Amino acid sequence: MLNPFDIVIFGGGGDLALRKLLPAMYRAYQEGNLPKGSRILPTVREENKQKEYIETAHQALQSFLSAGEFNEKDWQAFSEFLVPVVVNVTDIDDNWDKLKAILDKDASDKSRVFYLSLPPAVYGRCCEILSLKALITDTSRVVVEKPIGYCGESAEEINGKIAQFFSEEQIFRIDHYLGKETVQNLMALRFSNALFENLWDAKSIDNIQISISETVGLEARAGFYDKAGALRDMVQNHLLQLLCLVAMESPHKLNASSIRTEKLKVLEALRPLVDADVDNNIVRGQYVPGDLQGKLVPGYLEELGEGSSITETFVAIRAHIDNWRWSGVPFYLRTGKRMNKRCAEIVVEYKPVSHNVYDDSVGPIQPNRLVIRLQPEESIQLTLMSKRLDNLEMQLEPVTLNIELSEQYKNGFHSDAYKRLMLDAAANNPALFIHRHEVRQAWQWIDPIVARWQEKGAPALYRAGSWGPEGADELLAENGHVWFNAG
Ligand code: BG6
């Protein structure tokens, strides 16, 4: 069991804190993983917000926990952990001494986590004040949210500023995809099953698709999203992290340093896409109104309330990893908003058998396909060829081994990435957080793509409720491949 800790949530009244962080801590409490004596200290800017905070948190948990999770008895007990504090995070003359007094009282050797649920532009100043006010102890850690920066240069600036006050070991950069249990299962599948790992390279695999499709649109985040777009919002972090886990070599141990070293090697081996490569290997799109699961939804520009914007809400990329293991294997990365279905999955398409002993009359041999679905329901499917048993003639047909992982945990299992990551930060376990070098390397790959888009073209349009622009299908067709669209 974890030792008691204090977690200060800067931006405690914000959307992330109310929607994700408090529910995560509540779940930790319900599971018995919130040690007695711990405190959760959300900051708010005004006195009256502080008075109302407990009720705000109460309502947030009622709305954002799923049915059956919330109950008044647990809420009463959980609310005892909440200590809202008034602090203006960029104003050194504000209430900081009060926060320090609260933290120092009853401090002992408790670990202290500062969760910056704030715009990245103020990370630096907030860390500086923490240091000036002597709030940073040896057992302190700082948690920062993605996206770190807007480009390589701004990310370096932010990381550099934080590094003036916290050592790299104290900085926990979140990519919530790494906290998903199913994403960790990717490593478990690869590194504990000889069946997969021995067939996990260019000799056996034809192509790999990594796809995160969403049905949501702007979700009241227009200000942020229109500046970021799908490339910065999803590819720079979540998709590249998934790619790393799928493509990396086995870490020699499952510790932070070995895992991060192997992930970094993948990012370094990613073939750069520069100038015309960007046009030839990437399709960007923006949704227009369309029918999504039987409901007409507005287009991006209508949601944005602007006449024009060339921000992409969809990206499809053909990438290559230039190393021995993956030479010649295309990795297709895709993500988009307002797509046909919410789904995140990894599709591994194997090469055909080297010599076909069957003639065409028995049916074509389809290459094996492994589909690892991360969400919404977790499953693993392996498609194999098999003889039709109801036929005296030799006839082949594809059959699918289907493991519905979600079925195994019907009794109250709630995969909550933030819970896992917040508890890991409190326990000083950085394995599922991102190192500064990874952030730098990921931006190094993304920056030339943004540069090309700034000088050339605009996104292709796709209907809300579709699987993206036609160009994305054409991209794969050039290699004789097709997207595997979750059925
Ligand atoms: C966030 C992005 O990081 O991830 C959002 O900023 C996106 O735009 C979200 O909707 C998707 O996360 P999940 O866990 O719902 O797949």
Tab-separated table of N, CA, C and O and ligand atoms in Angstrom, residues 20 145-146 176-177 180 212 214 216-217 219 221 224-225 233-234 237-238 337 342 344 375 418, ligand 1:
chain	number	residue	atom	x	y	z
A	20	LYS	N	-11.882	14.500	-14.792
A	20	LYS	CA	-11.003	13.330	-14.754
A	20	LYS	C	-10.295	13.119	-13.413
A	20	LYS	O	-10.210	12.002	-12.919
A	145	GLU	N	0.703	18.204	-17.948
A	145	GLU	CA	-0.192	17.615	-18.948
A	145	GLU	C	0.355	17.840	-20.349
A	145	GLU	O	1.065	18.812	-20.596
A	146	LYS	N	-0.002	16.988	-21.253
A	146	LYS	CA	0.230	17.251	-22.661
A	146	LYS	C	-0.784	18.296	-23.129
A	146	LYS	O	-1.809	18.430	-22.476
A	176	HIS	N	-2.054	10.412	-21.149
A	176	HIS	CA	-2.974	9.521	-20.424
A	176	HIS	C	-3.153	8.172	-21.132
A	176	HIS	O	-3.558	7.198	-20.521
A	177	TYR	N	-2.781	8.109	-22.432
A	177	TYR	CA	-2.888	6.814	-23.097
A	177	TYR	C	-1.990	5.768	-22.433
A	177	TYR	O	-2.310	4.592	-22.396
A	180	LYS	N	-3.648	3.799	-19.677
A	180	LYS	CA	-4.745	2.861	-19.958
A	180	LYS	C	-4.232	1.441	-19.749
A	180	LYS	O	-3.165	1.092	-20.257
A	212	ILE	N	-6.951	5.746	-33.952
A	212	ILE	CA	-7.809	6.223	-32.849
A	212	ILE	C	-8.905	7.076	-33.479
A	212	ILE	O	-8.637	8.195	-33.928
A	214	GLU	N	-12.586	8.969	-33.121
A	214	GLU	CA	-13.476	9.515	-32.092
A	214	GLU	C	-14.777	9.967	-32.748
A	214	GLU	O	-14.783	10.353	-33.924
A	216	VAL	N	-16.661	12.281	-30.977
A	216	VAL	CA	-16.883	13.632	-30.442
A	216	VAL	C	-16.326	14.675	-31.408
A	216	VAL	O	-15.474	14.381	-32.244
A	217	GLY	N	-16.830	15.898	-31.251
A	217	GLY	CA	-16.314	17.003	-32.061
A	217	GLY	C	-15.471	17.912	-31.189
A	217	GLY	O	-14.595	17.452	-30.452
A	219	GLU	N	-16.235	19.761	-28.482
A	219	GLU	CA	-16.452	19.647	-27.029
A	219	GLU	C	-16.091	20.906	-26.245
A	219	GLU	O	-15.365	20.853	-25.265
A	221	ARG	N	-13.972	23.082	-26.654
A	221	ARG	CA	-12.533	23.370	-26.511
A	221	ARG	C	-12.018	24.127	-27.726
A	221	ARG	O	-10.858	23.991	-28.125
A	224	PHE	N	-8.619	26.076	-27.690
A	224	PHE	CA	-7.415	25.241	-27.716
A	224	PHE	C	-7.307	24.496	-29.046
A	224	PHE	O	-6.288	24.531	-29.729
A	225	TYR	N	-8.396	23.840	-29.429
A	225	TYR	CA	-8.299	22.880	-30.527
A	225	TYR	C	-7.973	23.541	-31.867
A	225	TYR	O	-7.190	23.028	-32.649
A	233	ASP	N	-2.594	17.517	-31.211
A	233	ASP	CA	-3.443	17.049	-30.107
A	233	ASP	C	-3.335	15.534	-29.900
A	233	ASP	O	-3.388	15.059	-28.770
A	234	MET	N	-3.194	14.795	-30.983
A	234	MET	CA	-3.271	13.324	-30.868
A	234	MET	C	-2.027	12.599	-31.399
A	234	MET	O	-1.620	11.582	-30.843
A	237	ASN	N	1.630	12.942	-29.470
A	237	ASN	CA	1.736	12.264	-28.182
A	237	ASN	C	1.138	10.858	-28.256
A	237	ASN	O	1.874	9.869	-28.363
A	238	HIS	N	-0.209	10.761	-28.223
A	238	HIS	CA	-0.835	9.440	-28.076
A	238	HIS	C	-0.422	8.456	-29.187
A	238	HIS	O	-0.027	7.327	-28.918
A	337	LYS	N	-11.700	13.255	-35.512
A	337	LYS	CA	-12.905	13.549	-34.736
A	337	LYS	C	-14.125	13.342	-35.637
A	337	LYS	O	-14.022	13.411	-36.856
A	342	ARG	N	-16.306	5.318	-32.241
A	342	ARG	CA	-15.220	5.534	-31.281
A	342	ARG	C	-14.459	4.220	-31.110
A	342	ARG	O	-15.041	3.211	-30.722
A	344	ALA	N	-10.188	2.606	-30.585
A	344	ALA	CA	-8.728	2.698	-30.703
A	344	ALA	C	-8.225	1.284	-30.876
A	344	ALA	O	-8.529	0.415	-30.049
A	375	GLN	N	-9.971	0.267	-26.962
A	375	GLN	CA	-11.228	0.815	-26.470
A	375	GLN	C	-12.210	0.927	-27.624
A	375	GLN	O	-11.762	0.949	-28.762
A	418	TYR	N	-6.167	8.057	-15.468
A	418	TYR	CA	-5.696	9.107	-14.547
A	418	TYR	C	-5.467	8.563	-13.140
A	418	TYR	O	-4.544	8.984	-12.455
B	1	BG6	C1	-6.947	14.067	-25.398
B	1	BG6	C2	-7.216	14.981	-26.561
B	1	BG6	O1	-5.590	14.032	-25.097
B	1	BG6	O2	-7.383	12.750	-25.721
B	1	BG6	C3	-8.688	14.961	-26.928
B	1	BG6	O3	-6.819	16.296	-26.213
B	1	BG6	C4	-9.160	13.558	-27.158
B	1	BG6	O4	-8.927	15.752	-28.078
B	1	BG6	C5	-8.775	12.647	-25.982
B	1	BG6	O5	-10.575	13.575	-27.307
B	1	BG6	C6	-9.076	11.195	-26.304
B	1	BG6	O6	-8.863	10.430	-25.153
B	1	BG6	P1	-9.672	9.067	-24.911
B	1	BG6	O7	-9.050	8.518	-23.675
B	1	BG6	O8	-11.107	9.448	-24.760
B	1	BG6	O9	-9.439	8.239	-26.126
